[in-house]
PDB file of C-alpha atoms in Angstrom:
ATOM      1  CA  MET R  13     143.175 202.942  94.842  1.00  0.00           C
ATOM      2  CA  THR R  14     145.490 199.642  94.360  1.00  0.00           C
ATOM      3  CA  LEU R  15     147.373 200.203  98.090  1.00  0.00           C
ATOM      4  CA  LYS R  16     143.925 200.303  99.174  1.00  0.00           C
ATOM      5  CA  ASN R  17     142.882 196.923  97.025  1.00  0.00           C
ATOM      6  CA  SER R  18     145.848 195.118  98.607  1.00  0.00           C
ATOM      7  CA  LYS R  19     144.420 195.597 101.878  1.00  0.00           C
ATOM      8  CA  THR R  20     141.304 194.526 101.470  1.00  0.00           C
ATOM      9  CA  LYS R  21     143.244 191.479  99.528  1.00  0.00           C
ATOM     10  CA  LEU R  22     146.008 191.317 102.605  1.00  0.00           C
ATOM     11  CA  TYR R  23     142.581 191.830 105.422  1.00  0.00           C
ATOM     12  CA  GLU R  24     140.591 189.222 103.777  1.00  0.00           C
ATOM     13  CA  SER R  25     143.229 186.764 102.953  1.00  0.00           C
ATOM     14  CA  LYS R  26     143.749 186.814 106.405  1.00  0.00           C
ATOM     15  CA  GLU R  27     140.510 186.083 107.783  1.00  0.00           C
ATOM     16  CA  GLY R  28     140.416 183.743 105.446  1.00  0.00           C
ATOM     17  CA  GLN R  29     142.692 182.252 106.991  1.00  0.00           C
ATOM     18  CA  LEU R  30     141.813 182.161 110.511  1.00  0.00           C
ATOM     19  CA  GLN R  31     138.445 181.033 109.626  1.00  0.00           C
ATOM     20  CA  GLU R  32     140.068 178.437 108.317  1.00  0.00           C
ATOM     21  CA  LYS R  33     142.133 177.626 110.815  1.00  0.00           C
ATOM     22  CA  LYS R  34     139.070 177.998 113.547  1.00  0.00           C
ATOM     23  CA  ASP R  35     137.500 174.903 111.256  1.00  0.00           C
ATOM     24  CA  GLU R  36     140.747 173.088 111.061  1.00  0.00           C
ATOM     25  CA  ALA R  37     140.080 173.838 115.964  1.00  0.00           C
ATOM     26  CA  VAL R  38     137.239 172.640 115.144  1.00  0.00           C
ATOM     27  CA  LEU R  39     136.985 169.494 113.266  1.00  0.00           C
ATOM     28  CA  GLU R  40     140.747 168.300 114.830  1.00  0.00           C
ATOM     29  CA  GLU R  41     138.471 168.296 118.540  1.00  0.00           C
ATOM     30  CA  GLU R  42     135.567 166.600 116.808  1.00  0.00           C
ATOM     31  CA  VAL R  43     137.892 163.922 115.341  1.00  0.00           C
ATOM     32  CA  ASN R  44     139.230 163.804 118.739  1.00  0.00           C
ATOM     33  CA  LYS R  45     135.943 163.181 119.972  1.00  0.00           C
ATOM     34  CA  LEU R  46     134.843 160.579 118.444  1.00  0.00           C
ATOM     35  CA  GLU R  47     138.219 158.818 118.825  1.00  0.00           C
ATOM     36  CA  LYS R  48     137.324 159.142 122.281  1.00  0.00           C
ATOM     37  CA  GLU R  49     134.162 157.563 122.070  1.00  0.00           C
ATOM     38  CA  LEU R  50     135.617 154.515 120.038  1.00  0.00           C
ATOM     39  CA  VAL R  51     138.235 153.684 122.082  1.00  0.00           C
ATOM     40  CA  GLU R  52     135.264 153.934 124.697  1.00  0.00           C
ATOM     41  CA  GLU R  53     132.730 152.039 122.850  1.00  0.00           C
ATOM     42  CA  LYS R  54     135.501 149.451 122.151  1.00  0.00           C
ATOM     43  CA  LYS R  55     136.196 148.577 126.141  1.00  0.00           C
ATOM     44  CA  ALA R  56     132.755 147.706 126.178  1.00  0.00           C
ATOM     45  CA  LEU R  57     132.075 145.292 123.561  1.00  0.00           C
ATOM     46  CA  GLY R  58     135.607 143.846 125.466  1.00  0.00           C
ATOM     47  CA  LYS R  59     134.281 143.905 128.790  1.00  0.00           C
ATOM     48  CA  GLU R  60     131.109 141.927 127.511  1.00  0.00           C
ATOM     49  CA  LYS R  61     132.620 139.924 125.320  1.00  0.00           C
ATOM     50  CA  GLU R  62     134.590 138.467 128.688  1.00  0.00           C
ATOM     51  CA  ALA R  63     131.549 138.740 130.439  1.00  0.00           C
ATOM     52  CA  GLU R  64     129.997 136.734 128.426  1.00  0.00           C
ATOM     53  CA  SER R  65     132.811 133.966 129.103  1.00  0.00           C
ATOM     54  CA  LYS R  66     132.776 134.134 132.338  1.00  0.00           C
ATOM     55  CA  GLU R  67     129.219 133.397 132.359  1.00  0.00           C
ATOM     56  CA  LYS R  68     129.641 130.975 130.108  1.00  0.00           C
ATOM     57  CA  LEU R  69     132.812 129.159 131.962  1.00  0.00           C
ATOM     58  CA  LYS R  70     130.696 129.978 135.552  1.00  0.00           C
ATOM     59  CA  GLU R  71     127.445 127.933 133.900  1.00  0.00           C
ATOM     60  CA  ILE R  72     129.359 125.262 133.266  1.00  0.00           C
ATOM     61  CA  TYR R  73     131.114 125.191 136.656  1.00  0.00           C
ATOM     62  CA  GLN R  74     128.190 125.158 137.640  1.00  0.00           C
ATOM     63  CA  SER R  75     127.222 121.816 135.641  1.00  0.00           C
ATOM     64  CA  GLU R  76     130.172 120.575 136.556  1.00  0.00           C
ATOM     65  CA  LEU R  77     129.835 120.876 140.129  1.00  0.00           C
ATOM     66  CA  LYS R  78     125.919 119.544 140.654  1.00  0.00           C
ATOM     67  CA  LYS R  79     126.971 116.300 138.556  1.00  0.00           C
ATOM     68  CA  GLU R  80     129.901 115.871 141.010  1.00  0.00           C
ATOM     69  CA  LYS R  81     127.230 116.280 143.694  1.00  0.00           C
ATOM     70  CA  GLU R  82     124.785 114.498 142.047  1.00  0.00           C
ATOM     71  CA  ALA R  83     127.694 111.229 141.451  1.00  0.00           C
ATOM     72  CA  GLU R  84     128.708 111.719 145.313  1.00  0.00           C
ATOM     73  CA  GLN R  85     124.819 111.272 146.683  1.00  0.00           C
ATOM     74  CA  GLU R  86     125.027 108.124 144.900  1.00  0.00           C
ATOM     75  CA  LYS R  87     127.778 106.749 146.210  1.00  0.00           C
ATOM     76  CA  GLU R  88     126.721 107.529 149.505  1.00  0.00           C
ATOM     77  CA  ASP R  89     123.340 106.371 148.302  1.00  0.00           C
ATOM     78  CA  PHE R  90     124.926 103.035 147.367  1.00  0.00           C
ATOM     79  CA  LYS R  91     127.339 102.828 150.534  1.00  0.00           C
ATOM     80  CA  LYS R  92     123.624 102.487 152.962  1.00  0.00           C
ATOM     81  CA  GLU R  93     122.285  99.873 150.923  1.00  0.00           C
ATOM     82  CA  GLN R  94     125.615  98.196 150.953  1.00  0.00           C
ATOM     83  CA  PRO R  95     125.598  95.101 153.732  1.00  0.00           C
ATOM     84  CA  GLY R  96     127.394  95.602 157.232  1.00  0.00           C
ATOM     85  CA  THR R  97     128.772  99.107 155.910  1.00  0.00           C
ATOM     86  CA  GLY R  98     127.520 100.493 159.005  1.00  0.00           C
ATOM     87  CA  THR R  99     130.155 102.936 158.548  1.00  0.00           C
ATOM     88  CA  ALA R 100     128.853 105.159 155.590  1.00  0.00           C
ATOM     89  CA  ALA R 101     125.474 105.985 158.587  1.00  0.00           C
ATOM     90  CA  THR R 102     128.533 107.117 161.405  1.00  0.00           C
ATOM     91  CA  PRO R 103     129.906 110.292 159.731  1.00  0.00           C
ATOM     92  CA  THR R 104     134.092 109.409 160.124  1.00  0.00           C
ATOM     93  CA  LYS R 105     136.351 112.465 162.103  1.00  0.00           C
ATOM     94  CA  THR R 106     137.002 113.665 158.815  1.00  0.00           C
ATOM     95  CA  GLN R 107     134.392 114.434 157.889  1.00  0.00           C
ATOM     96  CA  LYS R 108     133.299 115.981 161.317  1.00  0.00           C
ATOM     97  CA  GLN R 109     136.897 118.327 161.562  1.00  0.00           C
ATOM     98  CA  VAL R 110     135.107 119.037 157.617  1.00  0.00           C
ATOM     99  CA  SER R 111     131.735 120.133 158.637  1.00  0.00           C
ATOM    100  CA  ASP R 112     133.955 122.270 162.468  1.00  0.00           C
ATOM    101  CA  ASP R 113     136.201 124.252 160.189  1.00  0.00           C
ATOM    102  CA  ALA R 114     132.855 124.908 157.511  1.00  0.00           C
ATOM    103  CA  SER R 115     131.558 125.992 160.420  1.00  0.00           C
ATOM    104  CA  LYS R 116     134.430 128.249 161.734  1.00  0.00           C
ATOM    105  CA  ILE R 117     134.648 128.956 158.146  1.00  0.00           C
ATOM    106  CA  LYS R 118     131.220 130.292 157.691  1.00  0.00           C
ATOM    107  CA  LYS R 119     130.824 132.916 160.319  1.00  0.00           C
ATOM    108  CA  MET R 120     133.248 134.874 158.058  1.00  0.00           C
ATOM    109  CA  ASP R 121     132.647 137.316 154.865  1.00  0.00           C
ATOM    110  CA  GLN R 122     133.106 136.191 151.783  1.00  0.00           C
ATOM    111  CA  LYS R 123     135.990 138.125 150.974  1.00  0.00           C
ATOM    112  CA  ASN R 124     137.945 136.149 154.216  1.00  0.00           C
ATOM    113  CA  GLN R 125     136.311 132.740 153.259  1.00  0.00           C
ATOM    114  CA  VAL R 126     137.860 132.447 150.128  1.00  0.00           C
ATOM    115  CA  LYS R 127     140.691 133.305 152.446  1.00  0.00           C
ATOM    116  CA  ALA R 128     140.792 130.752 154.784  1.00  0.00           C
ATOM    117  CA  LEU R 129     139.896 127.698 152.152  1.00  0.00           C
ATOM    118  CA  VAL R 130     143.437 128.947 150.333  1.00  0.00           C
ATOM    119  CA  LYS R 131     145.167 128.435 153.732  1.00  0.00           C
ATOM    120  CA  LEU R 132     143.298 125.057 154.335  1.00  0.00           C
ATOM    121  CA  VAL R 133     144.854 123.940 150.552  1.00  0.00           C
ATOM    122  CA  PHE R 134     148.708 124.679 152.026  1.00  0.00           C
ATOM    123  CA  ALA R 135     147.463 123.421 155.827  1.00  0.00           C
ATOM    124  CA  LYS R 136     145.817 119.976 154.639  1.00  0.00           C
ATOM    125  CA  ASN R 137     145.334 119.223 150.941  1.00  0.00           C
ATOM    126  CA  LEU R 138     143.418 120.569 147.846  1.00  0.00           C
ATOM    127  CA  ALA R 139     141.258 117.602 148.934  1.00  0.00           C
ATOM    128  CA  TYR R 140     140.473 118.550 152.274  1.00  0.00           C
ATOM    129  CA  ALA R 141     140.029 122.172 151.390  1.00  0.00           C
ATOM    130  CA  ILE R 142     136.940 121.818 148.509  1.00  0.00           C
ATOM    131  CA  LYS R 143     135.346 119.033 150.682  1.00  0.00           C
ATOM    132  CA  VAL R 144     135.272 122.578 153.381  1.00  0.00           C
ATOM    133  CA  ALA R 145     134.039 124.835 150.355  1.00  0.00           C
ATOM    134  CA  ARG R 146     130.940 122.295 149.512  1.00  0.00           C
ATOM    135  CA  ASN R 147     130.698 122.712 152.620  1.00  0.00           C
ATOM    136  CA  LEU R 148     129.284 126.381 153.287  1.00  0.00           C
ATOM    137  CA  ASP R 149     126.978 126.058 150.680  1.00  0.00           C
ATOM    138  CA  SER R 150     127.944 128.997 149.029  1.00  0.00           C
ATOM    139  CA  PRO R 151     128.178 128.584 144.808  1.00  0.00           C
ATOM    140  CA  TYR R 152     129.019 132.360 145.115  1.00  0.00           C
ATOM    141  CA  VAL R 153     132.417 131.596 147.758  1.00  0.00           C
ATOM    142  CA  LEU R 154     133.520 127.811 144.740  1.00  0.00           C
ATOM    143  CA  ASP R 155     133.495 129.346 142.332  1.00  0.00           C
ATOM    144  CA  GLU R 156     136.206 132.759 143.684  1.00  0.00           C
ATOM    145  CA  PHE R 157     137.740 129.897 145.706  1.00  0.00           C
ATOM    146  CA  HIS R 158     138.543 128.670 142.597  1.00  0.00           C
ATOM    147  CA  ASP R 159     139.139 131.718 140.342  1.00  0.00           C
ATOM    148  CA  THR R 160     141.607 132.410 143.363  1.00  0.00           C
ATOM    149  CA  LEU R 161     143.512 129.154 143.341  1.00  0.00           C
ATOM    150  CA  VAL R 162     143.445 129.016 139.579  1.00  0.00           C
ATOM    151  CA  ASP R 163     144.649 132.620 138.689  1.00  0.00           C
ATOM    152  CA  GLU R 164     147.063 133.172 141.776  1.00  0.00           C
ATOM    153  CA  HIS R 165     147.968 130.401 143.224  1.00  0.00           C
ATOM    154  CA  TYR R 166     147.862 127.769 140.201  1.00  0.00           C
ATOM    155  CA  GLU R 167     152.394 127.725 140.721  1.00  0.00           C
ATOM    156  CA  GLU R 168     152.501 127.954 144.259  1.00  0.00           C
ATOM    157  CA  MET R 169     150.075 124.908 144.492  1.00  0.00           C
ATOM    158  CA  VAL R 170     152.551 123.093 141.823  1.00  0.00           C
ATOM    159  CA  GLU R 171     155.654 123.736 143.713  1.00  0.00           C
ATOM    160  CA  GLU R 172     154.255 122.154 146.790  1.00  0.00           C
ATOM    161  CA  LYS R 173     153.247 119.637 145.549  1.00  0.00           C
ATOM    162  CA  LYS R 174     149.276 120.008 146.521  1.00  0.00           C
ATOM    163  CA  LEU R 175     148.689 119.553 142.516  1.00  0.00           C
ATOM    164  CA  LYS R 176     150.436 118.047 139.523  1.00  0.00           C
ATOM    165  CA  LYS R 177     151.433 119.768 136.561  1.00  0.00           C
ATOM    166  CA  ILE R 178     149.141 119.864 133.362  1.00  0.00           C
TER     167      ILE R 178
END
């Protein structure tokens, strides 16, 4: 009888060990699943914060751009009011070139518009490219142009002396 009891106890012990292993595997699987969910939530939270930052920067940029346009308009209005400055009413050669380049670039899709503006920076200069970008009347393209210059071409502009290093 003791042999039978021993076998029964051994069997029950093995059965208990198998159940424990199954329980451990289930728990381990749940832990892995929760870890993955945590990583995904952290990524999502990071993207939300990044999006918020970009949105704030975009708002600031748009605000500054609006102020700059208003100041430029005030300058133009002031020039028109001054006696003996008939040249302000007639477009200069540069203004005509800006307008021509802007109309050519307007025909492109937005991605190629940005690329064309970047090429203008290096072919002519930064100020000229900005004037053309403003004449496109597309805040999106202007913003993408700015982002591209800052993120991808800053060092190159400094090296080619199109921009002073800050």
